Amino acid sequence: FYLTPPQVNSILKANEYSFKVPEFDGKNVSSVLGFDSNQLPANAPIEDRRSAATCLQTRGMLLGVFDGHAGCACAQAVSERLFYYIAVSLLPHETLLEIENAVESGRALLPILQWHKHPNDYFSKEASKLYFNSLRTYWQELIDLNSGETTDVREALINAFKRLDNDISLEAQVGDPNSFLNYLVLRVAFSGSTACVAHVDGVDLHIANTGDSRAMLGVQEEDGSWSAVNLSYDHNAQNEHEVERVKMEHPKSEEKSLVKQDRLLGLLMPFRAFGDVKFKWSIELQKRVVESGPDQLNDNEYTKFIPPNYHTPPYLTAEPEVIHHKLRPQDKFLVLATDGLWETMHRQDVARIVGEYLTGVHHQQPIAVGGYKVTLGQMHGLLTERRAKISSVFEDQNAATHLIRHAVGNNEFGTVDHERLSKMLSLPEELARMYRDDITIIVVQFNSHVIGAY
Amino acid sequence: AAGMFLRLLSDIQWRAAHPRWRRVTGSQRSTSTTAEPHPFSLPAQAQVVICGGGIMGTSVAYHLSKMGWKDIVLLEQGRLAAGTTRFCAGIVSTARPVSIELKMAHYSNKLYQQLEQETGVQTGYMKTGSISLAQTQDRLISLKRIASSLNVMGIPCEIISPKKVLQLHPLINIHDLVGAMYVPEDALVSSANVSLALATAASRNGVQIHERTSVSHVTIQKGRVTGVETDRGRIQCEYFVNCAGQWAYELGHSGEEPVHIPLHACEHFYLLTHPLQEPLSSNLPTIVDPDGRIYIRNWQGGILSGGFEKNPKPLFTEGRNQLEIQNLQEDWDHFGPLLSALLRRMPGLEALQIMQLVNCPESFTPDMRCIMGESPTARGYFVLAGMNSAGISYGGGAGKFLAEWIVNGYPSENVWPLDLKRFGTLQSSRTFLRHRVMEVMPLMYDLKVPRWDFQTGRQLRTSPLYDRLDAQGARWMEKHGFERVKYFVPPGSDLLDLDHSKTFYKPDWFDIVGSEVKCCKEAVCVIDMSSFTKFEISSTGDQALESLQYLFSNDLDVPVGHVVHTGMLNEKGGYENDCSIARLSKRSFFMISPTDQQVHCWAWLKNHLPDDSNLVLEDVTWKYTALNLIGPRAVDVLSELSYAPMTAEHFPSLFCKEMSVGYANGIRVMSITHTGEPGFVLYIPIEYALHVYNEVMNMGQKYGIRNAGYYALRSLRIEKFFAFWGQDLDAFTTPMECGREFQVKLDKGVEFLGQEVLLEQKQNGVYKRFTMFILEDHDTDMDLWPWWGEPIFRNGRYVGKTTSSAYSYTLERHVCLGFVHHFDEKTGEELVVTTDFINQGEYEIDIAGQRFQAKAKLYPFSSLFTQRRRKDEVELSGYQRE
């Protein structure tokens, strides 16, 4: 079984999406030029989600990748809801009041977010009313709490993450008279999702990360080469600080059972996540909810199963770690990706591949004759070689697609091998997950001119 | 690296030989010396301030001072000739497709040739000749067309075989060539030194030159230039000349009242090599290989080679100083395709050693022609910029024309194709310019075929019917930003794609337009003509009538409801505009003129109308959609829709009336069609446009109505010998010279502009005559089609050029329109052209070197007019444009 290059391309490009920040009068005044995103499923259906939106009532752009586990329900809910929570957290008191008044009097609402969605990125219609009510309760509390202080982005991100996770948990405990919704909120709460979210406003870049997705900055050095700067820490067993944190939060007696086989309680890879109430609720609460829940839930072995050595919940939190970075002209792009990418590629390679792709050949390694003796013929040969090398780059119109092509198709020499690519993409559904994970990537390109002018 | 390069291209010895030149300049005026680096303070006032010390600024200064103006200050932000001028390749090439550009280049060449002798400054002038290569037959045709133009101007030029190319330039690989054009008098110069030589001469004539002085903005009061603000203080002046090159756009926008100068810079690369083992001779011809997109000249024993790539890199979109020119990077990968073309053309250069790849930004304009002239909004504000990388070729001639413009009020030649006023604010969006120049730069070396349309910057101005027409198969062209229909492709018929439709021969739309013409002749067609410029002039008293009587040659004191075709003439009797004016009431007039007159005509009227608040001029172009109903059944359609009799007794020709059409009231209906065919133009307030269009199309069905486009209109008007402004008519053509005496009322009892000249011409005759030519032995299917600019020969001698042409579906012949002169056989002096002179000649039209017999006519075929007109005046003045 063999896929032709056009077939390979149609698979790779099925979910690609690009957004360019619109220019006004020939100028783009935003520090973001635009972004490319894409995802390649290994699970069927895919459990990763992605979101991107522009904040309309405050400045800034939000981008995030969400890696779901035990189903996609939680990742789906977080991808729909988290940015609203963040945007609301960032809003000044007056705007919150204005919005609340509008809802109260049935007037049209100020739009909060401008979404940038691929047609496959759906929103659940059925739950929108429920989600909206939870969100409204949140901003009503924010209005009551009015501290009079300007909103700090870091705090807003942390509050939004925690609040959404809390709402997910509450909605599952309360349930819903509508049986479909009732089942939905339970599925959301019992599945889990990591989240890696970027907020870009001018030169201020904040990364809020929960779990083992990763944010990485691509930096162009003075000599034109590319290097990678991590803007998030993985929350998993490889991160000593995380292991330390988890141990600190529980009695010494549990020290040995907390992390087993590099997993939380021997079960969960990420050490922080949304949902996953099995690692958050008390045993009694879990039992009560499952028993009173719909039959589908009761029949599900996974939901009924209580993790071993479960003594002092919660074991899991959705609280993100926030890193702030001031963008510099040499910071050319940001890659947000789920662990499916990082398992297969080193960040240094990611930086180089995206960097060379985005700048085309021009900045790859500009040729300068300088004082050397170069003949026209030699130069011609050199240029022909370079053109051949980069022609593969131009197969893709999307940096994320290009990265996926490398992640899946790279051979041991670091170049895309079509045969390998074809094999990896034609694996039957049940086998695919064994060779690769879902991959979701967002590549944000920065506007160095604007950043330099700050 | 750039510094080294300056030393190489410009002659540093000159500065050493004339160390005191700035002092000489300064000592004439300065009384006190200030601290370095500006030992001489700026004057408080001057008659003319020129901004920019490149080839354009120094050429303007040179010519102004030659014409006797002395009170001139030239300001340069850096050093003289240090911008694009310093970097440019120094090729003086006369092979230009546009005749006015050709004339400028020819003059420049002659000027540079004697400049060293005149000024003592070495200019590096070397007459090398140039060879333009053709890799395809189509390219050879375009070269032959240029060769015809050069020859009739007396510029030596020949079409040569590939073998001859090899004799002239031994390094060239000729195996892929079909021919070439050799222009032996083309030259090479050091452009920086030419500029310095012009500066030296100007300075000797009293022009003050100040380097390291930047203009921050120009002050304008009551529509006139009053002064210039610089970083070293203010200079009051009457005239300001913006020669700021690629910064001209920004400088134009820096003041409170912006002057829109639509140009945009692109990076431009060329290569310099070390000398060949056996250094190339300095008189080796320059090679232009447009199919390979490159030029190659000899340079210090080696070569200099650059080109115009398909994927240009625009820059400075966001404004100046974002990058210094000096810091621009060499980009070898970008240059790669051009290097391939170079090695293909001269394979022997493989072993030649590279010296440098120079990145020299050039500025480009939206239509690939340079920009000169006075701002339509600020009198005294002149511009000369946007040379599309031919600055050194145009520099001399362009500077001369602009100096004449300032001193005499207009240049000695028609420069409308280059006039700043052909553009308005609509071409000055940065986004538009950035996109358009990316199309323009490759076009430098693309094949220029007839009827080419730009693909970028489209759909800016559209009629409300745009979508409707588009859905019915409309194919579009653009004029002054306005989308206009060329023709309608019937469902099911396939036309060639854009690239394949390029041809010098019979085009693929021939039959489509033929059927539209047929429908205009036999039934009725609708053409959307909304793009025309429409003004309303009204007053409280008789001011409107009085002013218009002075500005227009025809008598406008006609009964209300009459339409008058008339020229808007200058003092020399030449056409500044050609319009139709309807008298709406005693005190208000509705004026229709060509699309591209919107800026020019407005400026002309503003400058000539008295400053009287009781006289109101309004641009109503955007308020009306114009539908032209052409054909014998137009009258039926309209009378059914309006329940009003539309026959000639009730609605004579050249008549205007507001009436209802369908449900819509207040439609201005005029019985003109701009084609000589019967019919009406409907001026419809835009909100009614769709309604009226639908009504007309529904009602018209039973009369065989269909949509038509401008190509049909063009064929109709040219076969009827209708001249139109901008193509046939210009500021140097009078009504007497184009058979329009009947539109001039010398005895209307009121003095009008141009009257004296017309009177004189009436008595003494004219020196050129607008003539119609019917091609006799021309095979429409097999022969090259005429376009415009073809030389006309009378009894074997050159007498003029065509100005437009079209295939007449009625005569089944090609018709060319053009001007015939009478040059004395011995002296070449221009003599009066009489009717007999026209009628008694044997004519030939030269299309790309091939001559076709033609029959000359001074009057149209009366058999083509199917309908009787109003007795006193035949509608003989269409003015619709291409």
PDB file of C-alpha atoms in Angstrom, chain B residues 349-462:
ATOM      1  CA  LEU B 349      31.864  34.092 -18.515  1.00  0.00           C
ATOM      2  CA  GLU B 350      31.748  31.028 -16.216  1.00  0.00           C
ATOM      3  CA  ALA B 351      35.276  31.598 -15.042  1.00  0.00           C
ATOM      4  CA  LEU B 352      34.864  35.335 -14.575  1.00  0.00           C
ATOM      5  CA  GLN B 353      35.363  36.445 -10.995  1.00  0.00           C
ATOM      6  CA  ILE B 354      32.590  38.218  -9.110  1.00  0.00           C
ATOM      7  CA  MET B 355      33.313  41.611  -7.645  1.00  0.00           C
ATOM      8  CA  GLN B 356      29.995  42.546  -6.107  1.00  0.00           C
ATOM      9  CA  LEU B 357      26.241  42.198  -6.258  1.00  0.00           C
ATOM     10  CA  VAL B 358      24.789  45.677  -5.925  1.00  0.00           C
ATOM     11  CA  ASN B 359      21.350  46.245  -4.446  1.00  0.00           C
ATOM     12  CA  CYS B 360      20.071  49.537  -5.778  1.00  0.00           C
ATOM     13  CA  PRO B 361      16.425  50.380  -5.098  1.00  0.00           C
ATOM     14  CA  GLU B 362      14.501  51.924  -7.978  1.00  0.00           C
ATOM     15  CA  SER B 363      11.101  53.537  -7.871  1.00  0.00           C
ATOM     16  CA  PHE B 364       8.228  52.367 -10.019  1.00  0.00           C
ATOM     17  CA  THR B 365       4.874  53.895 -10.873  1.00  0.00           C
ATOM     18  CA  PRO B 366       1.426  52.329 -11.345  1.00  0.00           C
ATOM     19  CA  ASP B 367       1.581  52.476 -15.159  1.00  0.00           C
ATOM     20  CA  MET B 368       5.336  52.149 -15.780  1.00  0.00           C
ATOM     21  CA  ARG B 369       5.588  55.734 -16.981  1.00  0.00           C
ATOM     22  CA  CYS B 370       7.384  58.468 -15.094  1.00  0.00           C
ATOM     23  CA  ILE B 371       5.672  61.228 -13.182  1.00  0.00           C
ATOM     24  CA  MET B 372       6.124  64.886 -14.012  1.00  0.00           C
ATOM     25  CA  GLY B 373       4.148  68.064 -13.722  1.00  0.00           C
ATOM     26  CA  GLU B 374       2.342  70.327 -11.346  1.00  0.00           C
ATOM     27  CA  SER B 375       0.213  69.197  -8.458  1.00  0.00           C
ATOM     28  CA  PRO B 376      -3.512  69.512  -9.189  1.00  0.00           C
ATOM     29  CA  THR B 377      -4.082  70.965  -5.729  1.00  0.00           C
ATOM     30  CA  ALA B 378      -1.000  73.097  -5.036  1.00  0.00           C
ATOM     31  CA  ARG B 379       0.084  75.546  -7.688  1.00  0.00           C
ATOM     32  CA  GLY B 380       3.819  75.918  -7.960  1.00  0.00           C
ATOM     33  CA  TYR B 381       4.385  72.406  -6.583  1.00  0.00           C
ATOM     34  CA  PHE B 382       6.141  70.458  -9.332  1.00  0.00           C
ATOM     35  CA  VAL B 383       7.201  66.831  -9.381  1.00  0.00           C
ATOM     36  CA  LEU B 384       9.715  64.853 -11.379  1.00  0.00           C
ATOM     37  CA  ALA B 385      10.156  61.306 -10.102  1.00  0.00           C
ATOM     38  CA  GLY B 386       9.235  57.641 -10.564  1.00  0.00           C
ATOM     39  CA  MET B 387      11.589  56.830 -13.416  1.00  0.00           C
ATOM     40  CA  ASN B 388      10.946  53.071 -13.464  1.00  0.00           C
ATOM     41  CA  SER B 389      14.693  52.490 -13.520  1.00  0.00           C
ATOM     42  CA  ALA B 390      15.291  54.593 -16.635  1.00  0.00           C
ATOM     43  CA  GLY B 391      16.335  57.724 -14.777  1.00  0.00           C
ATOM     44  CA  ILE B 392      19.585  58.217 -16.613  1.00  0.00           C
ATOM     45  CA  SER B 393      17.942  57.733 -20.015  1.00  0.00           C
ATOM     46  CA  TYR B 394      15.176  60.216 -19.239  1.00  0.00           C
ATOM     47  CA  GLY B 395      17.118  62.583 -16.983  1.00  0.00           C
ATOM     48  CA  GLY B 396      18.119  65.159 -19.576  1.00  0.00           C
ATOM     49  CA  GLY B 397      14.844  65.301 -21.475  1.00  0.00           C
ATOM     50  CA  ALA B 398      12.649  65.115 -18.416  1.00  0.00           C
ATOM     51  CA  GLY B 399      14.574  67.939 -16.742  1.00  0.00           C
ATOM     52  CA  LYS B 400      14.195  70.045 -19.867  1.00  0.00           C
ATOM     53  CA  PHE B 401      10.450  69.448 -20.104  1.00  0.00           C
ATOM     54  CA  LEU B 402       9.919  70.249 -16.465  1.00  0.00           C
ATOM     55  CA  ALA B 403      11.981  73.453 -16.694  1.00  0.00           C
ATOM     56  CA  GLU B 404       9.916  74.498 -19.712  1.00  0.00           C
ATOM     57  CA  TRP B 405       6.778  73.699 -17.772  1.00  0.00           C
ATOM     58  CA  ILE B 406       7.807  75.983 -14.921  1.00  0.00           C
ATOM     59  CA  VAL B 407       9.069  78.812 -17.145  1.00  0.00           C
ATOM     60  CA  ASN B 408       6.563  78.695 -20.022  1.00  0.00           C
ATOM     61  CA  GLY B 409       3.536  77.160 -18.375  1.00  0.00           C
ATOM     62  CA  TYR B 410       3.778  73.974 -20.439  1.00  0.00           C
ATOM     63  CA  PRO B 411       6.520  71.833 -22.028  1.00  0.00           C
ATOM     64  CA  SER B 412       7.283  72.039 -25.725  1.00  0.00           C
ATOM     65  CA  GLU B 413       5.818  68.571 -26.289  1.00  0.00           C
ATOM     66  CA  ASN B 414       2.654  66.832 -25.204  1.00  0.00           C
ATOM     67  CA  VAL B 415       3.574  65.109 -21.938  1.00  0.00           C
ATOM     68  CA  TRP B 416       0.082  64.023 -20.890  1.00  0.00           C
ATOM     69  CA  PRO B 417       1.179  60.360 -20.705  1.00  0.00           C
ATOM     70  CA  LEU B 418       3.606  61.418 -17.964  1.00  0.00           C
ATOM     71  CA  ASP B 419       1.487  64.102 -16.295  1.00  0.00           C
ATOM     72  CA  LEU B 420       1.052  63.785 -12.527  1.00  0.00           C
ATOM     73  CA  LYS B 421      -2.607  64.677 -13.081  1.00  0.00           C
ATOM     74  CA  ARG B 422      -3.318  61.363 -14.763  1.00  0.00           C
ATOM     75  CA  PHE B 423      -3.329  60.071 -11.188  1.00  0.00           C
ATOM     76  CA  GLY B 424      -5.474  61.082  -8.270  1.00  0.00           C
ATOM     77  CA  THR B 425      -5.702  60.184  -4.628  1.00  0.00           C
ATOM     78  CA  LEU B 426      -7.075  56.819  -5.603  1.00  0.00           C
ATOM     79  CA  GLN B 427      -3.696  55.588  -6.844  1.00  0.00           C
ATOM     80  CA  SER B 428      -1.849  56.584  -3.742  1.00  0.00           C
ATOM     81  CA  SER B 429      -2.803  53.897  -1.256  1.00  0.00           C
ATOM     82  CA  ARG B 430       0.365  52.202  -0.041  1.00  0.00           C
ATOM     83  CA  THR B 431      -1.212  48.791  -0.390  1.00  0.00           C
ATOM     84  CA  PHE B 432      -2.220  49.519  -3.974  1.00  0.00           C
ATOM     85  CA  LEU B 433       1.247  50.782  -4.846  1.00  0.00           C
ATOM     86  CA  ARG B 434       3.009  47.875  -3.202  1.00  0.00           C
ATOM     87  CA  HIS B 435       0.906  45.372  -5.100  1.00  0.00           C
ATOM     88  CA  ARG B 436       0.975  47.245  -8.381  1.00  0.00           C
ATOM     89  CA  VAL B 437       4.737  47.785  -8.561  1.00  0.00           C
ATOM     90  CA  MET B 438       5.233  44.071  -8.047  1.00  0.00           C
ATOM     91  CA  GLU B 439       3.422  43.708 -11.357  1.00  0.00           C
ATOM     92  CA  VAL B 440       5.058  46.701 -13.021  1.00  0.00           C
ATOM     93  CA  MET B 441       8.676  45.799 -12.428  1.00  0.00           C
ATOM     94  CA  PRO B 442       8.595  42.437 -14.256  1.00  0.00           C
ATOM     95  CA  LEU B 443       6.616  44.171 -16.991  1.00  0.00           C
ATOM     96  CA  MET B 444       9.745  46.164 -17.841  1.00  0.00           C
ATOM     97  CA  TYR B 445      10.927  43.162 -19.807  1.00  0.00           C
ATOM     98  CA  ASP B 446       7.615  41.462 -20.476  1.00  0.00           C
ATOM     99  CA  LEU B 447       6.255  41.530 -23.975  1.00  0.00           C
ATOM    100  CA  LYS B 448       4.107  44.628 -24.373  1.00  0.00           C
ATOM    101  CA  VAL B 449       1.162  43.637 -26.494  1.00  0.00           C
ATOM    102  CA  PRO B 450      -1.848  45.740 -27.452  1.00  0.00           C
ATOM    103  CA  ARG B 451      -4.707  46.031 -24.990  1.00  0.00           C
ATOM    104  CA  TRP B 452      -2.770  44.761 -22.005  1.00  0.00           C
ATOM    105  CA  ASP B 453      -4.510  45.248 -18.644  1.00  0.00           C
ATOM    106  CA  PHE B 454      -2.942  45.349 -15.222  1.00  0.00           C
ATOM    107  CA  GLN B 455      -4.053  42.509 -12.994  1.00  0.00           C
ATOM    108  CA  THR B 456      -3.245  44.010  -9.617  1.00  0.00           C
ATOM    109  CA  GLY B 457      -5.012  46.852  -7.858  1.00  0.00           C
ATOM    110  CA  ARG B 458      -8.311  46.059  -9.536  1.00  0.00           C
ATOM    111  CA  GLN B 459     -11.972  46.352  -8.585  1.00  0.00           C
ATOM    112  CA  LEU B 460     -11.410  49.607  -6.787  1.00  0.00           C
ATOM    113  CA  ARG B 461     -14.092  51.713  -8.467  1.00  0.00           C
ATOM    114  CA  THR B 462     -17.035  49.816  -9.864  1.00  0.00           C
TER     115      THR B 462
END
